[in-house]
Coordinates of C-alpha atoms in Angstrom, one line a residue:
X106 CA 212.5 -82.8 31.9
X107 CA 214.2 -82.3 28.3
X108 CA 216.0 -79.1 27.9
X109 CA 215.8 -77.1 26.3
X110 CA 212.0 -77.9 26.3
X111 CA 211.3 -75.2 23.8
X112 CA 213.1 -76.9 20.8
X113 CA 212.2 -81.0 22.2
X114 CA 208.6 -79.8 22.0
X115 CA 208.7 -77.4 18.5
X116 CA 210.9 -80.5 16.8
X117 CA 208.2 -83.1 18.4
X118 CA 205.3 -81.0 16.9
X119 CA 207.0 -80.8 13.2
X120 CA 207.6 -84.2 13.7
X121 CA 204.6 -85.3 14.5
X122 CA 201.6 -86.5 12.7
X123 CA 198.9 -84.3 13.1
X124 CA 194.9 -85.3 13.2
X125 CA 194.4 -82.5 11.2
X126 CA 195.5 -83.8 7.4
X127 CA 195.1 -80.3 6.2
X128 CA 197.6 -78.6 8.1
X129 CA 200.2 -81.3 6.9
X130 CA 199.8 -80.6 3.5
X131 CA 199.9 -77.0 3.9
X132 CA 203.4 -77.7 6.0
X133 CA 204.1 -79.9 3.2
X134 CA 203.6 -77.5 0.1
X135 CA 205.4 -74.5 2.8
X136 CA 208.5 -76.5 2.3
X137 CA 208.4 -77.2 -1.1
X138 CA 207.3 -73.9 -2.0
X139 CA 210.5 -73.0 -0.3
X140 CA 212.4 -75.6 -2.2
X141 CA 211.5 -74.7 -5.4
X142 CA 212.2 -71.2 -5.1
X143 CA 215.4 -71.4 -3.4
X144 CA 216.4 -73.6 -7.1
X145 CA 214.9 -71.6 -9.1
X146 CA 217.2 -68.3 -7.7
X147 CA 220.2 -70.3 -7.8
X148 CA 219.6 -71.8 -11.5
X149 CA 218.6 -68.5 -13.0
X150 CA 221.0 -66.3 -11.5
X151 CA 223.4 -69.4 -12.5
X152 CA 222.7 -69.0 -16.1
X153 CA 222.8 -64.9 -15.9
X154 CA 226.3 -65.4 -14.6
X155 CA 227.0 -67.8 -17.4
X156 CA 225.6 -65.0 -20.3
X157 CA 227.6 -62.8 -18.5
X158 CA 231.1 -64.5 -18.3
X159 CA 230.4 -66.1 -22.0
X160 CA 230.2 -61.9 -23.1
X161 CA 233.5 -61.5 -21.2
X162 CA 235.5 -64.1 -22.4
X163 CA 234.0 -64.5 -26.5
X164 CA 232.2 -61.5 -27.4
X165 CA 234.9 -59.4 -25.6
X166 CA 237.4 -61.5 -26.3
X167 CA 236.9 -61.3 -29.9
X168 CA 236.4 -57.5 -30.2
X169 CA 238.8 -55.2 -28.6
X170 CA 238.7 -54.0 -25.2
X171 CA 239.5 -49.9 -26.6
X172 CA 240.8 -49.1 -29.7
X173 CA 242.8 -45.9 -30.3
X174 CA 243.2 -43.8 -33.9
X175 CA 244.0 -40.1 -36.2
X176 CA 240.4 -39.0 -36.0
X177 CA 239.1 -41.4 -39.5
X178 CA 242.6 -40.9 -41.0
X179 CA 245.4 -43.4 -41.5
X180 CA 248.1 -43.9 -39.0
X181 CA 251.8 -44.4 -40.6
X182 CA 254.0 -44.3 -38.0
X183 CA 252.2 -46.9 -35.8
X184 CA 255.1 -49.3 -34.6
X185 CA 256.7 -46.2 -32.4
X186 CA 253.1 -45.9 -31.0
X187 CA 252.6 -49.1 -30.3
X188 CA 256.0 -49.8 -28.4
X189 CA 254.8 -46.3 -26.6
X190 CA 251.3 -47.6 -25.8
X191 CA 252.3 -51.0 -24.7
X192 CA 254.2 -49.0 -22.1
X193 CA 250.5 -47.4 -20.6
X194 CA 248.3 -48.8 -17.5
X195 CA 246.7 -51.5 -17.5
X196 CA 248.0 -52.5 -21.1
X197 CA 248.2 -56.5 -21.6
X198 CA 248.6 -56.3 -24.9
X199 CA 248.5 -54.0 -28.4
X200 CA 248.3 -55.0 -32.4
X201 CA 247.6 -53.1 -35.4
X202 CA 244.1 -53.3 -37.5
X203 CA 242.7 -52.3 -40.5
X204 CA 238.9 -52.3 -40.9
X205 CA 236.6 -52.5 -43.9
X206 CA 232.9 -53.8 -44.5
X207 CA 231.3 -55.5 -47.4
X208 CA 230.0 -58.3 -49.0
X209 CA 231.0 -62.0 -49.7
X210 CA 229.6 -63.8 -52.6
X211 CA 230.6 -67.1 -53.2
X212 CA 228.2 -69.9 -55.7
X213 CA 225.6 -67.1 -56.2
X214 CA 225.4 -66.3 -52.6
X215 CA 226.1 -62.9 -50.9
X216 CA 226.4 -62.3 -47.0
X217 CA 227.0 -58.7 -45.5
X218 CA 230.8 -59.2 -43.5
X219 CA 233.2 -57.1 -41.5
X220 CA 236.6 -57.6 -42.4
X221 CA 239.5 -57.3 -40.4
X222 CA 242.7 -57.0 -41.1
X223 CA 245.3 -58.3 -39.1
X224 CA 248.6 -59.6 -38.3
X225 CA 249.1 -63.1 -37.7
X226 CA 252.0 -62.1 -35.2
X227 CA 250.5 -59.9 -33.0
X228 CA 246.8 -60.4 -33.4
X229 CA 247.2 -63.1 -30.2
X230 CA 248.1 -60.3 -28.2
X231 CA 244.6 -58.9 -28.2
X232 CA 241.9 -61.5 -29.5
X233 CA 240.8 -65.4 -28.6
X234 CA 240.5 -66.3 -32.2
X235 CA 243.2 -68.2 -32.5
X236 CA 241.9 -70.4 -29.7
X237 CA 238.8 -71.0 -31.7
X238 CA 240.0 -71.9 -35.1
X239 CA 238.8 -74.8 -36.5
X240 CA 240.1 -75.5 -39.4
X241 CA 243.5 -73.4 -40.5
X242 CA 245.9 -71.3 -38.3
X243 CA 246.8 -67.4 -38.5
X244 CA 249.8 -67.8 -40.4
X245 CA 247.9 -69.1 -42.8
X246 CA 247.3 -65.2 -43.9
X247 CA 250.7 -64.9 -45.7
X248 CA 251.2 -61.0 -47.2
X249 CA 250.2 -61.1 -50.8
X250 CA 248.8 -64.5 -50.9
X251 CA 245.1 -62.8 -50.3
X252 CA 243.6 -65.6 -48.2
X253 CA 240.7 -65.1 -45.6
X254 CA 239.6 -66.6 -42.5
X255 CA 235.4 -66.8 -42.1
X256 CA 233.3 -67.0 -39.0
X257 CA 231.8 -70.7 -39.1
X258 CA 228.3 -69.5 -39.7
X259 CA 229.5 -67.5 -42.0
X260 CA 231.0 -69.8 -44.6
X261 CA 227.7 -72.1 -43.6
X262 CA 225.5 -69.3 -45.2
X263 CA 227.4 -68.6 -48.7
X264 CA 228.4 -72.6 -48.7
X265 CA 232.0 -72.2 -48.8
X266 CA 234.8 -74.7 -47.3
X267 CA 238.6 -74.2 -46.6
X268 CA 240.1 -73.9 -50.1
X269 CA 237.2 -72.7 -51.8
X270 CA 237.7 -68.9 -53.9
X271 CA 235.1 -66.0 -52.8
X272 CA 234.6 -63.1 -53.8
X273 CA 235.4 -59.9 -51.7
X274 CA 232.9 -56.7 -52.6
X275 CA 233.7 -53.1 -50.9
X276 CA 231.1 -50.8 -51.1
X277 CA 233.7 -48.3 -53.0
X278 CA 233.8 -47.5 -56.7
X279 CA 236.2 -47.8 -59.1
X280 CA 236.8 -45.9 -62.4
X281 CA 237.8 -48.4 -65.5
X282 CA 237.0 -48.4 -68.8
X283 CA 233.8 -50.8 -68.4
X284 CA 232.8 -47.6 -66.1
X285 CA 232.3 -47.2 -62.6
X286 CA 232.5 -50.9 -60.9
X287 CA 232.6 -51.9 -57.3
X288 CA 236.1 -52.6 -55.8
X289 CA 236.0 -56.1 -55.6
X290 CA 238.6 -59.3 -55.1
X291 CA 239.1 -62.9 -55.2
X292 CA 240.0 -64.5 -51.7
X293 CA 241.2 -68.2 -51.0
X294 CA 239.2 -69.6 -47.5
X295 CA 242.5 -70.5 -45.3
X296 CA 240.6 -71.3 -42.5
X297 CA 237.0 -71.2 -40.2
X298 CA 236.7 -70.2 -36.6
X299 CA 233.9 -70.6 -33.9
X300 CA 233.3 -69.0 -31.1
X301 CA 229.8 -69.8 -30.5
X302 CA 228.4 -66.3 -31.0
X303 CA 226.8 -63.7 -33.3
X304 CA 230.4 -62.9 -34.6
X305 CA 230.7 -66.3 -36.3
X306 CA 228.2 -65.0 -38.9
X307 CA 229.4 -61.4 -39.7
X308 CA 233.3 -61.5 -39.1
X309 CA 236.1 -62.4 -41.3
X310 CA 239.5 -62.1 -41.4
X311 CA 242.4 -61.2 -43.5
X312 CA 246.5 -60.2 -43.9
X313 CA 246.7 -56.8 -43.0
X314 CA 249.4 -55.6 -45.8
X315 CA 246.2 -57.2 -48.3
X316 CA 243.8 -55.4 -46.7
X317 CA 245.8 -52.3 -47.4
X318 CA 245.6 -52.8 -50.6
X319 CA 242.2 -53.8 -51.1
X320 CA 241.4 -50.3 -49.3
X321 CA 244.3 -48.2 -51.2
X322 CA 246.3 -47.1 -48.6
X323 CA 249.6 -45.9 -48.3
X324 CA 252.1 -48.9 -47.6
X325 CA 252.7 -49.4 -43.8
X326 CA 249.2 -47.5 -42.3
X327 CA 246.9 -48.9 -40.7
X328 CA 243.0 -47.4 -39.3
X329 CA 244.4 -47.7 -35.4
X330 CA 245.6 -49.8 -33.2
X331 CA 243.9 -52.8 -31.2
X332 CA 244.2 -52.4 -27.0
X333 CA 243.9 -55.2 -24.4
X334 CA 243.2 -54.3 -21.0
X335 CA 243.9 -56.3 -18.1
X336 CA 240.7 -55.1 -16.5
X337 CA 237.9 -54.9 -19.0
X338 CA 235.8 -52.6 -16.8
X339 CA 239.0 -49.9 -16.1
X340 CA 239.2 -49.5 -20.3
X341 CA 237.2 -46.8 -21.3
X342 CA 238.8 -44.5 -18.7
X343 CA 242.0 -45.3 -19.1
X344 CA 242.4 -45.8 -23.0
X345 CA 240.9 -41.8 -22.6
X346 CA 243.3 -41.0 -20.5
X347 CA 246.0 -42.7 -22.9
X348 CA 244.6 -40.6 -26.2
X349 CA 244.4 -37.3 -25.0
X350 CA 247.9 -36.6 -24.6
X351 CA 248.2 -38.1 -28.0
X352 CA 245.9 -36.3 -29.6
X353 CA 244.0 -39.3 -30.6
X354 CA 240.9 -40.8 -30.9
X355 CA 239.8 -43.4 -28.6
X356 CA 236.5 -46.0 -28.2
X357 CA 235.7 -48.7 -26.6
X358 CA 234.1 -52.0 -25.9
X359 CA 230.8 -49.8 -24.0
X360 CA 230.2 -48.4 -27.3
X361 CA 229.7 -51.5 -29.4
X362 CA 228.3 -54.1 -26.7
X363 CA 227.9 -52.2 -23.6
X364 CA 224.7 -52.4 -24.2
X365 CA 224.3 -55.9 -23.9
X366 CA 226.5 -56.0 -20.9
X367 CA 224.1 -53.3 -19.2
X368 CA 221.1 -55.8 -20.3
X369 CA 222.2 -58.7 -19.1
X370 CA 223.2 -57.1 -15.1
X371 CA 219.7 -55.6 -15.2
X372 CA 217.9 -58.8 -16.5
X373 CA 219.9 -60.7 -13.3
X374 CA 218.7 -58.3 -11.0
X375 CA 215.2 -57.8 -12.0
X376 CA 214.7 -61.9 -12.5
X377 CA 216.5 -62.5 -9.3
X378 CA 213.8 -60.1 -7.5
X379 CA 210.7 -61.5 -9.2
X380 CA 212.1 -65.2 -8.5
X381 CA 212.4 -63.9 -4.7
X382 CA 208.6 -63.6 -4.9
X383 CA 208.0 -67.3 -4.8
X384 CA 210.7 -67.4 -1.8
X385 CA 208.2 -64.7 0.2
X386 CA 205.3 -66.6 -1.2
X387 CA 206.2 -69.7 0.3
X388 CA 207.2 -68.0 3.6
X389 CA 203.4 -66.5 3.4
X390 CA 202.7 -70.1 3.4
X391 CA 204.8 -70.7 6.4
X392 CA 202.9 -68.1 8.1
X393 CA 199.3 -69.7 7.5
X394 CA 200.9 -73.0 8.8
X395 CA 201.3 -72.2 11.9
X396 CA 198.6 -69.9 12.0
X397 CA 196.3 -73.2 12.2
X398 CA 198.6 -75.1 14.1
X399 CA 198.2 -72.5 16.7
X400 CA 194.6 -72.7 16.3
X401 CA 194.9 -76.3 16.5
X402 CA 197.3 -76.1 19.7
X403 CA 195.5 -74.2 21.8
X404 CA 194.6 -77.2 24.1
X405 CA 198.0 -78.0 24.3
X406 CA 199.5 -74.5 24.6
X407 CA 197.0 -74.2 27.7
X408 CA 197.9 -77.0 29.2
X409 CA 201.8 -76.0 29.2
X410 CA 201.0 -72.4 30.3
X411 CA 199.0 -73.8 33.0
X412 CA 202.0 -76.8 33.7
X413 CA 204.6 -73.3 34.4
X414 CA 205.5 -72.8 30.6
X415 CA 206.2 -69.0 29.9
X416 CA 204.9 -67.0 26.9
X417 CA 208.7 -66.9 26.1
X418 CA 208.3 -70.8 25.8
X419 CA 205.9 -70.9 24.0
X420 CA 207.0 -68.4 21.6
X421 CA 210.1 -70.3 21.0
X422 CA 208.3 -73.3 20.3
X423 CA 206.3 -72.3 17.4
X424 CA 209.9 -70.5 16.3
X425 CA 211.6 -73.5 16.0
X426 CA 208.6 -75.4 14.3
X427 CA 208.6 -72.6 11.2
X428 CA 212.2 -72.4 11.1
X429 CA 212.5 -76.4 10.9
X430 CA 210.2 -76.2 8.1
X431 CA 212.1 -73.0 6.7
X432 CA 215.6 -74.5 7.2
X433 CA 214.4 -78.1 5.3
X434 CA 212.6 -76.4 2.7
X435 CA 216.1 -74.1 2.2
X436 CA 218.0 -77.2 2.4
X437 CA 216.3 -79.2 -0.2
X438 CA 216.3 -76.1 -2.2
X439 CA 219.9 -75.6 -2.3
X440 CA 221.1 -78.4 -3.0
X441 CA 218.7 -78.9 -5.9
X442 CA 219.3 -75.9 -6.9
X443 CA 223.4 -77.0 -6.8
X444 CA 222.5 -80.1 -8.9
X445 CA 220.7 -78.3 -11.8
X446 CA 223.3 -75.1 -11.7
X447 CA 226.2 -77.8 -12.3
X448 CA 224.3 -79.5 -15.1
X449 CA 221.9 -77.7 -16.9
X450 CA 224.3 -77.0 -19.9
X451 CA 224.5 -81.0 -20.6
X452 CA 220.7 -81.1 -20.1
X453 CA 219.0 -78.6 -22.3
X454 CA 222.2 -80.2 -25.0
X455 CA 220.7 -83.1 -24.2
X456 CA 217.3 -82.1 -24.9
X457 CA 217.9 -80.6 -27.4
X458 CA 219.3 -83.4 -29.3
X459 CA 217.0 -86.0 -28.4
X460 CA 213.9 -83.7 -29.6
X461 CA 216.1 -82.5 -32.5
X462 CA 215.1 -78.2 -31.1
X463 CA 217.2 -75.8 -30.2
X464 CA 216.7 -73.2 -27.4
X465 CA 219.4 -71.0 -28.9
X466 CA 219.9 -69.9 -32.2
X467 CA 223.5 -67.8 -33.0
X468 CA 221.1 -66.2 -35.7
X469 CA 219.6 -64.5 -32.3
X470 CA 221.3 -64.9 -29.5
X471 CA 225.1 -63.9 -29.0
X472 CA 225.8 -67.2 -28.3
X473 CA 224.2 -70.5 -29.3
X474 CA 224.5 -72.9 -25.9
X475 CA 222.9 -72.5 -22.6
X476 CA 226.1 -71.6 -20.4
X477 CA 225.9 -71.6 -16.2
X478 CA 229.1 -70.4 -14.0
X479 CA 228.0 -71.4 -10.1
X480 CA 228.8 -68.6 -8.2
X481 CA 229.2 -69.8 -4.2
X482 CA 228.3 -65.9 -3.0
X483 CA 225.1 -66.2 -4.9
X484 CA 224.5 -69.7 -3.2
X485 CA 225.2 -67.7 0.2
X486 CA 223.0 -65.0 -0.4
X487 CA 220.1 -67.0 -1.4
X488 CA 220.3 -69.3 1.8
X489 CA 221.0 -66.5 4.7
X490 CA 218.4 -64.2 2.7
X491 CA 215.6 -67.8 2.4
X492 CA 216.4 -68.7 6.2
X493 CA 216.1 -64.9 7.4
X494 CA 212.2 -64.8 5.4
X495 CA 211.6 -67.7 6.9
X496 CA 212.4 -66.7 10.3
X497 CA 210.5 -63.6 10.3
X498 CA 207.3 -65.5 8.8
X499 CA 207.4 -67.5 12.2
X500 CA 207.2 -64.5 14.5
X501 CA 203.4 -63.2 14.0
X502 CA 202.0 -67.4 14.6
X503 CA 204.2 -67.5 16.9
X504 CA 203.8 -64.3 19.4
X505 CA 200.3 -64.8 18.9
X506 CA 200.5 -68.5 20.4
X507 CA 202.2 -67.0 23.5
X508 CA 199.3 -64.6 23.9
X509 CA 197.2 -67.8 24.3
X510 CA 194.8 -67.5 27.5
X511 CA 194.8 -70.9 29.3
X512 CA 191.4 -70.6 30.8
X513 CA 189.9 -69.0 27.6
X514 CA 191.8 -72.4 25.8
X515 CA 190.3 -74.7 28.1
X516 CA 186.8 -72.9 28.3
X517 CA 185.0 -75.7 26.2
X518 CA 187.5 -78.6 26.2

């Protein structure tokens, strides 16, 4: 006698090839229902975890992490606040800024742009962009020599290359004897950067001593100070903390792309629920299965009740069958799944270069690539939460095959 006989006899009927075709391609589409669910979580919830590192490391690597300031008004004696700030928790790294918006014109086109003016020095400490310069380098902004740095989408949309003049427009008037004129000035582009995101349209840079000028402040202010945080998510209560001793103002990175943080966890949640859907639907399937092959059985289950099998036997038998089918269909899901989480970046680029489309625009999207960051606990997750469904589907079929009355099976046979 094989032991135990429960799982020789579940494994022999998954195994086997039924008489009854229908009942194989219901096992059949059970397991592949499975499949496809289980790579579907793990793909999606892979991209979700991509959108959500690519915010992390460009969009919030670009813009600061907190910012601190004197209430709209100039700060002069910035450097002893810096040294003194630098000092606080959490506090990787601090530069000065000055801020101004407007627009760039350059061969009869304008674009809207944020300007920010910087220090070649210390900007490193708190932004990414000089990891995603293309063409130029920070120093490049010398004091005085009124060069700029432009987003690459940016100079695409006013047609302007490194070493080409553009124009500079604040939305501030001046008074002169032609009358009341926009502030305005020539630029020389020292350099383009690319991050891959809605910044490379709108964002530009510039010397921080020019921007000062440009703005008419007093020599050596600034609008505030720049703050990296070594933990993104700690910043807005600890750059408040920071200020209010101070007496300074304070914001953060919540307030200008929280939102689209808060999105993008609620979008991974609520897809990762609807996609769990098909993971219950194929487990309903599982439960239909062996519904009929129960129904099938019952000639068989007879005669093993009536050979000294227990209702515990056969209970266990019909366990194992579902969970086979559950455990392949997880299986094949998985590492599908795996397959397509690792390379569906170089797919849709590949797609989208052979049909000349693109899925994602920078116009739109904050970044223009499909990105995917396998996350192993999400993997986990999936597979114990796919294996536990499909365990419970197998209990009703299979309790009620245990119930199975030999003499009532064998009535008619």
């Amino acid at each position: 006698m094989y032991k135990p006989l429960s799982l020789f006899v579940g494994l022999r009927y998954t195994a086997a090839k039924r008489g009854n075709h229908f009942i194989s391609f219901i096992s059949l589409v059970s397991m592949l229902g499975l499949m496809l669910g289980v790579a579907a979580l793990i793909v999606v919830l892979s991209v979700m975890n991509g959108f959500d590192r690519e915010l992390k490391q460009r969009i919030l690597g670009m813009v600061p992490h907190a910012t601190v300031g004197n209430y709209g008004e100039p700060l002069s004696d910035w450097q002893a606040l810096e040294a003194d700030i630098a000092k606080s928790e959490g506090v990787e790294g601090v530069a000065p800024f000055i801020q101004a918006q407007g627009m760039l014109t350059h061969a009869g086109r304008v674009q809207g742009v944020f300007v920010n003016g910087i220090s070649p020095e210390e900007e490193p400490k708190v932004s990414i962009i000089g990891d995603h310069l293309k063409r130029g380098s920070l120093k490049d902004l010398e004091q005085g020599e009124y060069r700029i740095i432009l987003g690459d989408l940016l100079a695409r949309y006013i047609g302007a290359q490194v070493g080409d003049k553009v124009t500079l427009v604040l939305p501030e008037a001046s008074v002169s004897v032609a009358g009341i004129t926009p502030r305005m000035k020539r630029f020389t582009v020292s350099g383009i950067f690319s991050v891959g995101a809605e910044l490379d349209a709108n964002l530009a840079y510039i010397n921080m001593d020019d921007a000062a000028r440009l703005k008419r402040m007093e020599p050596g202010s600034v609008d505030g100070l720049r703050l990296r945080y070594s933990d993104l998510f700690q910043a807005p209560q600890l750059v408040r903390k920071l200020a209010q001793p101070r007496m300074l103002s304070a914001s953060d990175w919540t307030r200008t792309h929280g939102n689209l943080f808060q999105a993008i966890q609620l979008e991974k949640r609520m897809i990762g629920l609807l996609l769990f859907l098909i993971v219950f639907v194929a487990a309903f399937n599982i439960v239909s299965t062996l519904v009929m092959v129960v129904t099938d059985k019952r000639a068989d289950i007879a005669i093993l009740r009536t050979m000294g099998a227990t209702p515990a036997t056969i209970l266990r038998i019909f366990i194992v069958q579902g969970v086979v089918i559950g455990f392949v269909g997880t299986l094949l899901g998985v590492l599908l799944g795996i397959t397509l989480a690792l390379t569906v970046t170089d797919l849709v680029e590949w797609i989208e270069h052979v049909f000349g489309i693109q899925f994602l625009s920078a116009d739109v999207y904050f970044i223009s690539y499909l990105p995917s960051e396998l996350q192993w606990s999400d993997v986990s997750l999936i597979t114990t939460s796919a294996l536990a469904i499909s365990f419970m589907a197998t209990i009703y079929p299979a309790w009620r095959a245990s119930r199975t009355q030999p003499a009532e099976a064998l009535r008619y046979e």
